[in-house]
Coordinates of N, CA and C in Angstrom, one line a residue:
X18 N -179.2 -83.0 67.7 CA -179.5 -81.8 67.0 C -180.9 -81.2 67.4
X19 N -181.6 -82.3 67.5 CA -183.2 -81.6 67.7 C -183.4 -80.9 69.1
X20 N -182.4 -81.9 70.1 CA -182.6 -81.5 71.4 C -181.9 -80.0 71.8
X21 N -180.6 -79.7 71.1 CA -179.9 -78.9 71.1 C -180.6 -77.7 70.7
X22 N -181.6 -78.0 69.6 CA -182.7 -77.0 69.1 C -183.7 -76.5 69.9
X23 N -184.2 -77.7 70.6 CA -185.4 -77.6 72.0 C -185.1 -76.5 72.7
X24 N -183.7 -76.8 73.3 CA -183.1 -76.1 74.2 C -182.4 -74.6 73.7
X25 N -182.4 -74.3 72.5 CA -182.0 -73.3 72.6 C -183.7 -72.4 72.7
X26 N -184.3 -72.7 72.0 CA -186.0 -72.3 72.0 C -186.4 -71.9 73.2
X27 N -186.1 -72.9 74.1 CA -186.5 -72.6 75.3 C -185.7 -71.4 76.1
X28 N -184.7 -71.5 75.5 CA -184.1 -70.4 76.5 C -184.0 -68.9 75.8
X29 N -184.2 -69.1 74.1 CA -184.1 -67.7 73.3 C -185.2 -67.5 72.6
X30 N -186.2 -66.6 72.2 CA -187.2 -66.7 70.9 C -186.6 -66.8 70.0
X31 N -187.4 -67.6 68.9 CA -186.7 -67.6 67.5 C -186.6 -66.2 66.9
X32 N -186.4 -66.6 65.7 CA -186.2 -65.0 64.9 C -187.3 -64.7 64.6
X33 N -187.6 -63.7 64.5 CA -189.0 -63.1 63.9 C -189.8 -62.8 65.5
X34 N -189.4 -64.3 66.7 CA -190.5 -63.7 67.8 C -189.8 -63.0 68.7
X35 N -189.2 -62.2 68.7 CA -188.7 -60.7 69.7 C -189.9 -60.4 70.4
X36 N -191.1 -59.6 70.0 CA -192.2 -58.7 70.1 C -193.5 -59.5 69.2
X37 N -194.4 -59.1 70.0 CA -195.7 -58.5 69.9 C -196.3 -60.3 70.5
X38 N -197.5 -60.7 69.6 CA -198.2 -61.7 70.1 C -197.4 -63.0 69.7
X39 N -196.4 -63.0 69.2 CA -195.5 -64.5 69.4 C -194.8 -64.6 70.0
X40 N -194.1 -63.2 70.6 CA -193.4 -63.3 72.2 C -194.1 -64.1 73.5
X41 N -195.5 -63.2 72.9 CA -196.4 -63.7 74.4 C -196.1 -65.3 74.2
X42 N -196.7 -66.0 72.8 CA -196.7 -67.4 72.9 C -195.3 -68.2 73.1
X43 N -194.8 -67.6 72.9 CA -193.2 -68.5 73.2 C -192.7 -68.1 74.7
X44 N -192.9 -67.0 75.5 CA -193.0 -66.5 76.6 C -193.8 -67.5 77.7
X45 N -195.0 -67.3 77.4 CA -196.3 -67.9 78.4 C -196.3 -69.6 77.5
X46 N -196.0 -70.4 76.8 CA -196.4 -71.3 76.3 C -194.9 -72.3 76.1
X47 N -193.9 -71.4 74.8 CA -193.0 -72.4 74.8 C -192.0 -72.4 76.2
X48 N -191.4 -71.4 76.3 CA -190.2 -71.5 76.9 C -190.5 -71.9 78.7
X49 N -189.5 -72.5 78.7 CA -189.5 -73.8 79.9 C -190.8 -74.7 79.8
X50 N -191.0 -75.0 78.6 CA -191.9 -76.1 78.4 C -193.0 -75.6 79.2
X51 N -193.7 -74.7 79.2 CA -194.9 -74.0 80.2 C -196.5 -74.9 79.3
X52 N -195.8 -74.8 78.3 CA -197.6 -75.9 77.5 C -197.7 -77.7 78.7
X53 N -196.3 -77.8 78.9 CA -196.9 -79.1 79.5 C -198.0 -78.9 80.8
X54 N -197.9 -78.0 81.8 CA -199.0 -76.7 82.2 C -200.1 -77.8 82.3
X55 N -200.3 -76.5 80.6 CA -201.5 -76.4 80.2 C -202.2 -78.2 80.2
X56 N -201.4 -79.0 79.2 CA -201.5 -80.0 79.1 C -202.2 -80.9 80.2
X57 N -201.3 -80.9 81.4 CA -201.4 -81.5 82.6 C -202.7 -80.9 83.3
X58 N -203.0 -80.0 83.1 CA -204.0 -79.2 83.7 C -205.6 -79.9 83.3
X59 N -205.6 -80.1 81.5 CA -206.6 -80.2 81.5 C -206.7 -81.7 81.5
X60 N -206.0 -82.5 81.2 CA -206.2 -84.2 82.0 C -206.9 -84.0 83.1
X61 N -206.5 -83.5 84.2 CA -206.7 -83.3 85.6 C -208.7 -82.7 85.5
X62 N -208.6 -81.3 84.8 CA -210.0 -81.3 84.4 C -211.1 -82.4 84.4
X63 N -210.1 -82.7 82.9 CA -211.0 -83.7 82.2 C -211.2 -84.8 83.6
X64 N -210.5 -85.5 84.1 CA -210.5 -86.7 85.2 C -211.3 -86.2 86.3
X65 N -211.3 -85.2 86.8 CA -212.8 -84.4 87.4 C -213.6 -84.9 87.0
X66 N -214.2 -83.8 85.7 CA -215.4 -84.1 85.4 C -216.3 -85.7 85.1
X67 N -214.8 -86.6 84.7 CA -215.3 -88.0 84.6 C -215.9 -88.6 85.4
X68 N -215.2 -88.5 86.2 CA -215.6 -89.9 87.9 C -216.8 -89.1 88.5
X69 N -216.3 -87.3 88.3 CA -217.6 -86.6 88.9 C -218.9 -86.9 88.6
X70 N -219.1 -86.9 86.8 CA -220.3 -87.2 86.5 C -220.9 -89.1 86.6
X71 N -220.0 -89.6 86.9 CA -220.2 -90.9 87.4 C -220.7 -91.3 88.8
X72 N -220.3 -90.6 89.6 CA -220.4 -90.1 90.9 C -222.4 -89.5 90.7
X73 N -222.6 -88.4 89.8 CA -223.6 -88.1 90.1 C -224.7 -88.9 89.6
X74 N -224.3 -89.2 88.1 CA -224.9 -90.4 87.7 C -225.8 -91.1 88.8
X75 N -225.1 -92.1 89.6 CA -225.0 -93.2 91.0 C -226.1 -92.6 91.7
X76 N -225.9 -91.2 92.3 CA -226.2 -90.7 93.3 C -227.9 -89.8 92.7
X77 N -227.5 -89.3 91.5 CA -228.9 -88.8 91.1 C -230.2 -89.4 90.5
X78 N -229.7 -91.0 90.3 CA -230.5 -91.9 89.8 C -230.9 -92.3 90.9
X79 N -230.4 -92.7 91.9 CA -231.4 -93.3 93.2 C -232.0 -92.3 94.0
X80 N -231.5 -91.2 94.1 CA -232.4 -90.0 94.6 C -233.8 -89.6 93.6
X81 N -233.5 -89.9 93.0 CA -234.9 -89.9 92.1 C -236.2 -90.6 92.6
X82 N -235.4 -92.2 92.5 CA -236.2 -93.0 93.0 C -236.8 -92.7 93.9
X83 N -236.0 -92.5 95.3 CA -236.4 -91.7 96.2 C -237.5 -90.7 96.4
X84 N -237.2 -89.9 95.4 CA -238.2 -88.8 95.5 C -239.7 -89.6 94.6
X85 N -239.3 -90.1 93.8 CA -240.5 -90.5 93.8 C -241.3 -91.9 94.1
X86 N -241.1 -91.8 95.2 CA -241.5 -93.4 96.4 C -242.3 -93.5 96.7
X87 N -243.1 -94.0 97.4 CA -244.4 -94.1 97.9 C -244.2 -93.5 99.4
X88 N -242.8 -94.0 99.7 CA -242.4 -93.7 101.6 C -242.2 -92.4 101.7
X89 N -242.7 -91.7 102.5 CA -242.7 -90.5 102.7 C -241.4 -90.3 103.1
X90 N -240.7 -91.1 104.0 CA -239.2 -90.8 104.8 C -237.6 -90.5 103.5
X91 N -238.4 -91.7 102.5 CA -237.6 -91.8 101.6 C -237.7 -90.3 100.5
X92 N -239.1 -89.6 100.7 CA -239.1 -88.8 100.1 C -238.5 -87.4 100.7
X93 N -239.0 -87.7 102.0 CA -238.2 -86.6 102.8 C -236.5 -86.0 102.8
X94 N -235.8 -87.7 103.0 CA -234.3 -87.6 102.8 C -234.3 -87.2 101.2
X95 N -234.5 -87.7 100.7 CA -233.8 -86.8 98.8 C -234.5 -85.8 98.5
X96 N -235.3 -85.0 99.0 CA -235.9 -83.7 99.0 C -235.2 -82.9 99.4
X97 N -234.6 -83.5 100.8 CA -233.4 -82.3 102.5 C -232.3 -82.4 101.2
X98 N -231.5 -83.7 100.5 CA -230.1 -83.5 99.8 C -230.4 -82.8 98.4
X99 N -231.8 -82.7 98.0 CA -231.4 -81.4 96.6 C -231.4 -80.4 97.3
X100 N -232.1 -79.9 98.5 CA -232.8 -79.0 98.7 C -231.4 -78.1 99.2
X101 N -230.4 -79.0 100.3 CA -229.3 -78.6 100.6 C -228.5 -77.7 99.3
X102 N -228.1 -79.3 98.8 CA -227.0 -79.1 97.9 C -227.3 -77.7 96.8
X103 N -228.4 -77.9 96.2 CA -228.9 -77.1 94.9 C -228.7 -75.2 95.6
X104 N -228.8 -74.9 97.2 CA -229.0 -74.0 97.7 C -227.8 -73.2 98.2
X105 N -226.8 -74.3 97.7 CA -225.6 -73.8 98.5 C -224.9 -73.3 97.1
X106 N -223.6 -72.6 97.0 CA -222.9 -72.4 95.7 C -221.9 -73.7 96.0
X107 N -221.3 -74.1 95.0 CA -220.1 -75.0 94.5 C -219.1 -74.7 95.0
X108 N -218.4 -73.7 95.1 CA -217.1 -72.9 95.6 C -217.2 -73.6 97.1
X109 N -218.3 -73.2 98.0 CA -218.3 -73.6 99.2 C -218.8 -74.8 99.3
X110 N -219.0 -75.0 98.8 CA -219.5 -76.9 99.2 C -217.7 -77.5 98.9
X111 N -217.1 -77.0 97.9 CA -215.9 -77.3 98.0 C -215.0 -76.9 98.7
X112 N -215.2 -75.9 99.3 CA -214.5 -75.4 100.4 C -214.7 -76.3 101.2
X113 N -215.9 -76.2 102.1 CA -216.7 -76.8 103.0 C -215.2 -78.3 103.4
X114 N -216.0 -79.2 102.1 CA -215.8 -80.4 102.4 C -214.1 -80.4 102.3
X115 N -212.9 -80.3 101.7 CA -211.7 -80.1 102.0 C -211.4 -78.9 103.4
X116 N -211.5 -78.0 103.6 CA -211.0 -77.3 105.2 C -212.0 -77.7 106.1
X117 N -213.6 -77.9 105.6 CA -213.7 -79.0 107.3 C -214.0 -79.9 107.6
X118 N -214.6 -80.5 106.6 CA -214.7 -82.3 106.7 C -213.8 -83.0 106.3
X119 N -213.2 -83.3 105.5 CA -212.2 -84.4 104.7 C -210.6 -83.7 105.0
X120 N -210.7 -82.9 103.9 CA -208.8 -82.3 104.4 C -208.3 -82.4 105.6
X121 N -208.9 -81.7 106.8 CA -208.1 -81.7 108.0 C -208.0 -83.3 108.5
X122 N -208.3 -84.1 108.3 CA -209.2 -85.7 109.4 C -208.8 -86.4 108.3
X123 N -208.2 -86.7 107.2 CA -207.8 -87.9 106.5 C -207.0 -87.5 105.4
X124 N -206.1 -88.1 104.7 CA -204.9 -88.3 103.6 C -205.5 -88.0 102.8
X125 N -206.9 -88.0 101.8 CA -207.1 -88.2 100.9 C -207.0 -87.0 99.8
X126 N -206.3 -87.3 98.3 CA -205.6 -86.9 97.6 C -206.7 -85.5 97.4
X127 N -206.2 -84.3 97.1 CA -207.0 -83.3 96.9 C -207.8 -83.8 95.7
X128 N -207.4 -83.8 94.7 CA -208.2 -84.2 93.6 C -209.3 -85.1 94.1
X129 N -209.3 -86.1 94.4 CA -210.3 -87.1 94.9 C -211.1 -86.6 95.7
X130 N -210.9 -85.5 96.4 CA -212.0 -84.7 97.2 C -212.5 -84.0 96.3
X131 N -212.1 -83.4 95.4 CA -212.9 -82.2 94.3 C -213.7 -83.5 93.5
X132 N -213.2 -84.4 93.2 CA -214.3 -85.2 92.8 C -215.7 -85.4 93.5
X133 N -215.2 -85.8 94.8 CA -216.4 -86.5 96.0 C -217.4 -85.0 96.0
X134 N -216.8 -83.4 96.1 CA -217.4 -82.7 96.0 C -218.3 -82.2 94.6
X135 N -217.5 -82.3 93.7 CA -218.2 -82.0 92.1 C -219.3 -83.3 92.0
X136 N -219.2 -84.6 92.3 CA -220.0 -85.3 92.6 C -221.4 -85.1 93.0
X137 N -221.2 -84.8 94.4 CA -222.5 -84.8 95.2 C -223.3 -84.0 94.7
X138 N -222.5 -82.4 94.1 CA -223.3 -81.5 94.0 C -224.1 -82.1 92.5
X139 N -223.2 -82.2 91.4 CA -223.6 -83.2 90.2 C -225.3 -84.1 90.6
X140 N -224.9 -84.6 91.8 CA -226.0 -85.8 92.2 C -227.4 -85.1 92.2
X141 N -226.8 -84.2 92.8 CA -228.6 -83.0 93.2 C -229.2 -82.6 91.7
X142 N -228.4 -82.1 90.8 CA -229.1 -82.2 90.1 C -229.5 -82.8 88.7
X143 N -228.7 -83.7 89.0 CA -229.4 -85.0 87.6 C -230.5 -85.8 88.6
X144 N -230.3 -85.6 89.8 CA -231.8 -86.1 90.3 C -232.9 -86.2 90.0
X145 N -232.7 -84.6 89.8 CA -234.2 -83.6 88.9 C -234.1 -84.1 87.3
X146 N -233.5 -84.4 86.9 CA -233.3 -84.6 85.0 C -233.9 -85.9 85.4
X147 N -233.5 -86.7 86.0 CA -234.2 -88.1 86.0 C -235.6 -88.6 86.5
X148 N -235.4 -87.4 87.7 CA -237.2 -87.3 88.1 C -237.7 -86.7 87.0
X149 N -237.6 -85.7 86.1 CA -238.2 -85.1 85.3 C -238.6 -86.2 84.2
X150 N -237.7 -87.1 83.9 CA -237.7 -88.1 82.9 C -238.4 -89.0 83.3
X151 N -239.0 -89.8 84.5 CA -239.2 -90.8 85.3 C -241.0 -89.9 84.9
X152 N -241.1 -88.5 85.2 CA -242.2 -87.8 85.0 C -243.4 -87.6 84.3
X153 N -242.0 -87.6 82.7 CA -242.4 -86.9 81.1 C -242.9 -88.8 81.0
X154 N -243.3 -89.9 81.4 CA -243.6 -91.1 81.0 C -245.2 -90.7 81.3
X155 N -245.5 -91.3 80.0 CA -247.2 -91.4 80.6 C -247.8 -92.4 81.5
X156 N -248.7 -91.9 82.4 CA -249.1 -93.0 83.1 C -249.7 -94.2 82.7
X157 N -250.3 -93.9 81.5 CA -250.8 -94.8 80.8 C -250.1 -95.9 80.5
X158 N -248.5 -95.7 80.4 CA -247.5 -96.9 80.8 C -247.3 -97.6 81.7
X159 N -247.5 -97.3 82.8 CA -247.9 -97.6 84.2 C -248.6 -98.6 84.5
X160 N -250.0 -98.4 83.9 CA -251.6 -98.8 84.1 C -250.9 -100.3 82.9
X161 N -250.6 -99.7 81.3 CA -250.4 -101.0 80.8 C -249.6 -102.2 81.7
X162 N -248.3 -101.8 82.4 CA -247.9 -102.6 82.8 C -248.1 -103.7 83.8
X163 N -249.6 -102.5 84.4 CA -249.6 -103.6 85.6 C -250.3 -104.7 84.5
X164 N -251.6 -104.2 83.4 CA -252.3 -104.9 83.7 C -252.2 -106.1 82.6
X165 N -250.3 -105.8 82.3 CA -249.6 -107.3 81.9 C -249.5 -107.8 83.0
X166 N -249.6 -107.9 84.1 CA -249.1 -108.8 85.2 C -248.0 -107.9 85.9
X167 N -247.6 -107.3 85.4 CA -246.0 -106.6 86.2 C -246.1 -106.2 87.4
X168 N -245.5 -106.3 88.1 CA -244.9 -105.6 89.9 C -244.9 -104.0 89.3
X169 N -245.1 -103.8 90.5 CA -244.6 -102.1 90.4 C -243.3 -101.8 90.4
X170 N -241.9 -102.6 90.9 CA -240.8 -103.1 90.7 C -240.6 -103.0 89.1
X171 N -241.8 -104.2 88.3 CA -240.7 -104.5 87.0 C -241.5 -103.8 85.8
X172 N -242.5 -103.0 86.3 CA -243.1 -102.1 85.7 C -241.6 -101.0 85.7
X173 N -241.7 -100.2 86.5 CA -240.9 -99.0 86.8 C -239.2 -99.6 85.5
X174 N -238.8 -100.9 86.1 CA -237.2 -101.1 85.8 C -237.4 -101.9 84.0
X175 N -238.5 -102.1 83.5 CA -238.5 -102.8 82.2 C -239.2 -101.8 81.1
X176 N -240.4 -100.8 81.8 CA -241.2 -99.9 81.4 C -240.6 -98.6 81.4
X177 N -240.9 -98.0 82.6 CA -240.9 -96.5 82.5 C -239.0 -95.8 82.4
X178 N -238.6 -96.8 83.3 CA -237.1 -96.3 83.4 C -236.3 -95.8 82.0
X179 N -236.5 -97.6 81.5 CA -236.0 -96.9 79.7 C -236.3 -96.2 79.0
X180 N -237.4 -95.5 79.3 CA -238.3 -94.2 78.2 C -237.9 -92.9 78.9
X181 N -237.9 -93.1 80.5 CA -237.1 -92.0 80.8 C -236.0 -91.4 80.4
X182 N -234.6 -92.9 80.9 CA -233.4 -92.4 80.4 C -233.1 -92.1 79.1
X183 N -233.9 -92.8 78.0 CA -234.0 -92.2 76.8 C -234.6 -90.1 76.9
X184 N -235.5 -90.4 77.5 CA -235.9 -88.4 77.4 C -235.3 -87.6 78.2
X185 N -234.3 -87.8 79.3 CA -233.5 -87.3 79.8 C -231.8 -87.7 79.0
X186 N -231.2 -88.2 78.0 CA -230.6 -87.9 78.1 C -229.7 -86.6 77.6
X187 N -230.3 -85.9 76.7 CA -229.9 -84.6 76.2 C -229.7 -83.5 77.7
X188 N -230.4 -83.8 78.5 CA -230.5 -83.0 79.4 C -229.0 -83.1 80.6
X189 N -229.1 -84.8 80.6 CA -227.6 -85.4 81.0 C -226.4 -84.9 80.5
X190 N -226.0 -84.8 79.3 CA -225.6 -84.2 78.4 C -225.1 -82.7 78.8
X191 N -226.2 -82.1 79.0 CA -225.9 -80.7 79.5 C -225.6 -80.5 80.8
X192 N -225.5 -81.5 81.5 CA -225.2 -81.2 82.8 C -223.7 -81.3 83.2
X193 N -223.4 -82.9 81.8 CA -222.1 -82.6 82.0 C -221.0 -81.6 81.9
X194 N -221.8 -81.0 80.6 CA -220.9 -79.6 80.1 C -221.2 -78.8 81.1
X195 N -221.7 -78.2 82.0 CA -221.8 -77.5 83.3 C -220.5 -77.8 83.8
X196 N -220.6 -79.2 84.0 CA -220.0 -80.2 85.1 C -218.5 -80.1 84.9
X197 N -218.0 -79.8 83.6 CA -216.6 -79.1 83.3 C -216.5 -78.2 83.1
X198 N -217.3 -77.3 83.5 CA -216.6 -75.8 83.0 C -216.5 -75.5 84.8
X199 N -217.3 -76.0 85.9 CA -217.8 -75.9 87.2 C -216.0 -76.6 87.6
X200 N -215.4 -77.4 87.1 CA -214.2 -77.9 87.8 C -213.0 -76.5 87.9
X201 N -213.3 -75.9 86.7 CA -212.5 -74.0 87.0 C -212.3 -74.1 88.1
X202 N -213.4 -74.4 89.2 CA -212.8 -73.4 90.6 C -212.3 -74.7 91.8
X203 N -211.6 -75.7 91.3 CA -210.8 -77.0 91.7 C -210.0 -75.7 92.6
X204 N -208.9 -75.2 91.6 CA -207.8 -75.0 92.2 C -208.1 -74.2 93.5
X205 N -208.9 -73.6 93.9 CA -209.6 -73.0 95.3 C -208.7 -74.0 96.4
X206 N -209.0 -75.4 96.3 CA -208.1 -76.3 97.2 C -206.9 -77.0 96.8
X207 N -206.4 -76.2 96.0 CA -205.0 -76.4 95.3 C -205.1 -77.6 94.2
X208 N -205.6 -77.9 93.8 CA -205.6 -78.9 92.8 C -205.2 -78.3 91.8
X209 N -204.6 -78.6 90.8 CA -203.6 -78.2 89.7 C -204.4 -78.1 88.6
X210 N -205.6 -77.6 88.0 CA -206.7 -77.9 87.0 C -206.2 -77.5 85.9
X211 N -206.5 -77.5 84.7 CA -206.7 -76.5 83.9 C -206.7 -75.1 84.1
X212 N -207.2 -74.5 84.7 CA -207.6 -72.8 85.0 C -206.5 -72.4 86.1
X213 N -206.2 -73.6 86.7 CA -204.9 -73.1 87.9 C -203.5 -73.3 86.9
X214 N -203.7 -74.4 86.2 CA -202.2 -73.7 85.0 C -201.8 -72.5 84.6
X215 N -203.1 -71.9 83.9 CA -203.3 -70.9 83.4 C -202.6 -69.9 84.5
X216 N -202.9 -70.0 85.9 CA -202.9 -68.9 86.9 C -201.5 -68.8 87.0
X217 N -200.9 -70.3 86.7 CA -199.7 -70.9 87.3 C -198.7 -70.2 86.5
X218 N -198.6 -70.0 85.6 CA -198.1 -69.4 84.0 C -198.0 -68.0 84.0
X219 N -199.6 -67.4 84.4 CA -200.2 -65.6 84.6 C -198.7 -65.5 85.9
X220 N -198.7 -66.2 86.8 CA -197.9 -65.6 88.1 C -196.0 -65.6 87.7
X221 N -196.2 -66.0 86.4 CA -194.5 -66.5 86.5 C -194.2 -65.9 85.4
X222 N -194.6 -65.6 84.5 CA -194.2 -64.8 83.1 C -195.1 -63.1 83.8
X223 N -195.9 -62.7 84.7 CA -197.1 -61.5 84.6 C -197.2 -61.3 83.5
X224 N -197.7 -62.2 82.9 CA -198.8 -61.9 81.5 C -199.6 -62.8 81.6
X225 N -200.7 -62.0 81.5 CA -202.0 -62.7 82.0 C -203.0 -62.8 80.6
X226 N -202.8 -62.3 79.0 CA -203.8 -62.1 78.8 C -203.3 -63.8 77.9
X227 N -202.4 -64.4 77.0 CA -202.0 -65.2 76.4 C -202.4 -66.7 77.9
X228 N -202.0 -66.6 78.9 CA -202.1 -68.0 79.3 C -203.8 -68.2 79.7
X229 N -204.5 -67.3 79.8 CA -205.9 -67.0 80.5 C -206.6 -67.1 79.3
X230 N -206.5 -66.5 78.2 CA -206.8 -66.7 76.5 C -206.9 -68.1 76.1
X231 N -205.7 -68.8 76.7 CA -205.4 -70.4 75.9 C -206.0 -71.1 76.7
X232 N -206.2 -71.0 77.9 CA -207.3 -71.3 78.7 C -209.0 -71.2 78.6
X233 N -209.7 -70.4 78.5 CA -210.9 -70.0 77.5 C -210.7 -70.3 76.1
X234 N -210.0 -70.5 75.4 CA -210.0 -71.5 74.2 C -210.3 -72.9 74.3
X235 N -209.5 -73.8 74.9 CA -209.9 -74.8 75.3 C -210.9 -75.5 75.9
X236 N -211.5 -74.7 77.1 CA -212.1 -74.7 77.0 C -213.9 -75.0 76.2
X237 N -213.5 -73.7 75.5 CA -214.7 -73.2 74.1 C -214.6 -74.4 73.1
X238 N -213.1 -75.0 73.0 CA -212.8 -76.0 72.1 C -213.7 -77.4 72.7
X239 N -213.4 -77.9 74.0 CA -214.5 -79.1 74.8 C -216.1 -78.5 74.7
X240 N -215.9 -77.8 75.1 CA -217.9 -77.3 75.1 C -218.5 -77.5 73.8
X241 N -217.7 -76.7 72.8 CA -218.5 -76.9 71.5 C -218.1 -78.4 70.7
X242 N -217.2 -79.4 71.1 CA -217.1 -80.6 71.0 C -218.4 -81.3 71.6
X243 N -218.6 -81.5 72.7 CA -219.5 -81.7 73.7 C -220.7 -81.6 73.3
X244 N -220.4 -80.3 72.4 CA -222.2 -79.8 71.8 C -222.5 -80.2 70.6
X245 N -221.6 -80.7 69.8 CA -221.5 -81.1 68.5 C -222.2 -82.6 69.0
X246 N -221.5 -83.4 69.4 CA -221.9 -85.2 70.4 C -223.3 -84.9 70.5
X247 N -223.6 -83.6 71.5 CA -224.8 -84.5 72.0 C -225.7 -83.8 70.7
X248 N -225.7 -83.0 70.0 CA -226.7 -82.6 68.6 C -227.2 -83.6 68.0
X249 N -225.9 -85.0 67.6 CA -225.7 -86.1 67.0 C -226.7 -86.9 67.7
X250 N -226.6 -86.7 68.9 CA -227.7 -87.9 69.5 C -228.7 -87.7 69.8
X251 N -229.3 -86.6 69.8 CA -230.6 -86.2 70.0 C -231.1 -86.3 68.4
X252 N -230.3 -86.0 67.7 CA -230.8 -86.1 66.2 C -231.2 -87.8 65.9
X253 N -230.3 -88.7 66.5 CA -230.1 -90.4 66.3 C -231.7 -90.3 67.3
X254 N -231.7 -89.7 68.3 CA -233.2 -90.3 69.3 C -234.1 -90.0 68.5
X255 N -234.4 -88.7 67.9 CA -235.4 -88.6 67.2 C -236.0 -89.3 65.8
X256 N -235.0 -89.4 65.6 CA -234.9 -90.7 64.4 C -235.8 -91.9 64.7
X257 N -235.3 -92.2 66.2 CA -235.6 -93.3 67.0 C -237.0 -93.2 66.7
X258 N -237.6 -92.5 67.1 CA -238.6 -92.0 67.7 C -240.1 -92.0 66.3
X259 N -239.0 -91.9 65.4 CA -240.2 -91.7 64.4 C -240.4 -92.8 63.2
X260 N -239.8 -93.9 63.7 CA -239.6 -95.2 63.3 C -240.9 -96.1 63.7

């Protein structure tokens, strides 16, 4: 009975949705199951942005280090990779690396490339959040540490690092939310995102304003989720802080 119901839905609007803005939603959303789309789209998002900001995580915490080394070589190379990446736009660095490095020369899954690319660029700049955090430490923590006996090693990794990533991470935070609204332009190398459902839906019903709408909703729905989290913990740090 239920399925015989499914199926008639799918193929007729109910009563009452002939016209106006419930057509669009039964049009662009129900019929031929077009929400699973949407659904599938934003997993794919979401799985972006994850491994991405893990990826830059990796990559922007040791560039840091880098940048702030004693070795000039070491400072040189993570200076050239913000300096690159941060200079270039995202669209082409994702271009770039699927049509001329990766895509043509190996198998690997398009998604997996928009990762490696959301990644790197990700890397460049949590660099700076972590250098900035590595920064905001007084030196006076420094000086204490040596003159417990500490290395400059277990100074940096027991001292300054945890006070950093404590004052960078609100900033982390916001990079992520960047870091998903920035996966939008996946579908460029065909990946099936969230925002390419949307497109996928716009090209097969031409109605663009219901699948492109439910798309910026969702959106708006993650961000201001996202924003609600990190309020919570900047409110828990400061707490921290005054204890």
């Amino acid at each position: 009975m239920i399925g015989v119901l499914l199926t008639s839905i799918n193929d007729i609007p109910p009563s009452g949705w002939e016209d106006g803005i419930l057509y669009q939603i039964w049009l662009n959303l129900i019929r031929h199951d077009r929400w699973q789309l949407i659904l599938q789209g934003l997993g794919v998002a979401l799985q972006i942005a994850f491994f991405s900001i893990i990826i830059g995580l990796i990559l922007g915490f040791f560039t840091a280090l880098m940048r702030t080394s004693k070795f000039k070589a070491l400072r040189t190379v993570a200076m050239t990779y913000v300096t690159v990446i941060r200079g270039i736009p995202m669209l082409v660095q994702l271009m770039i690396l699927y049509f001329a490095i990766l895509g043509p020369y190996t198998n690997l899954p398009k998604i997996l490339i928009a990762i490696i690319a959301f990644g790197i660029n990700s890397g460049a700049y949590t660099s700076e959040i972590f250098r900035a955090g590595i920064l905001s430490v007084d030196y006076g923590q420094t000086e204490a540490g040596r003159s417990l006996g500490f290395s400059t090693a277990q100074t940096m990794r027991l001292i300054i690092l945890p006070q950093a990533v404590k004052n960078a991470l609100p900033s982390l935070g916001n990079e992520f939310i960047l870091l998903l609204k920035e996966t939008s332009i996946a579908g460029f190398i065909g990946v099936q995102d969230l925002t390419k459902a949307g497109d996928i839906i716009r090209s097969r019903t031409f109605s663009a304003f219901t699948p492109l709408i439910t798309v910026a909703i969702i959106y708006l729905i993650l961000v201001m989720t996202l924003t609600w989290l990190l309020s919570k913990l900047e409110r828990r740090l400061r707490k921290g802080d005054t204890r």
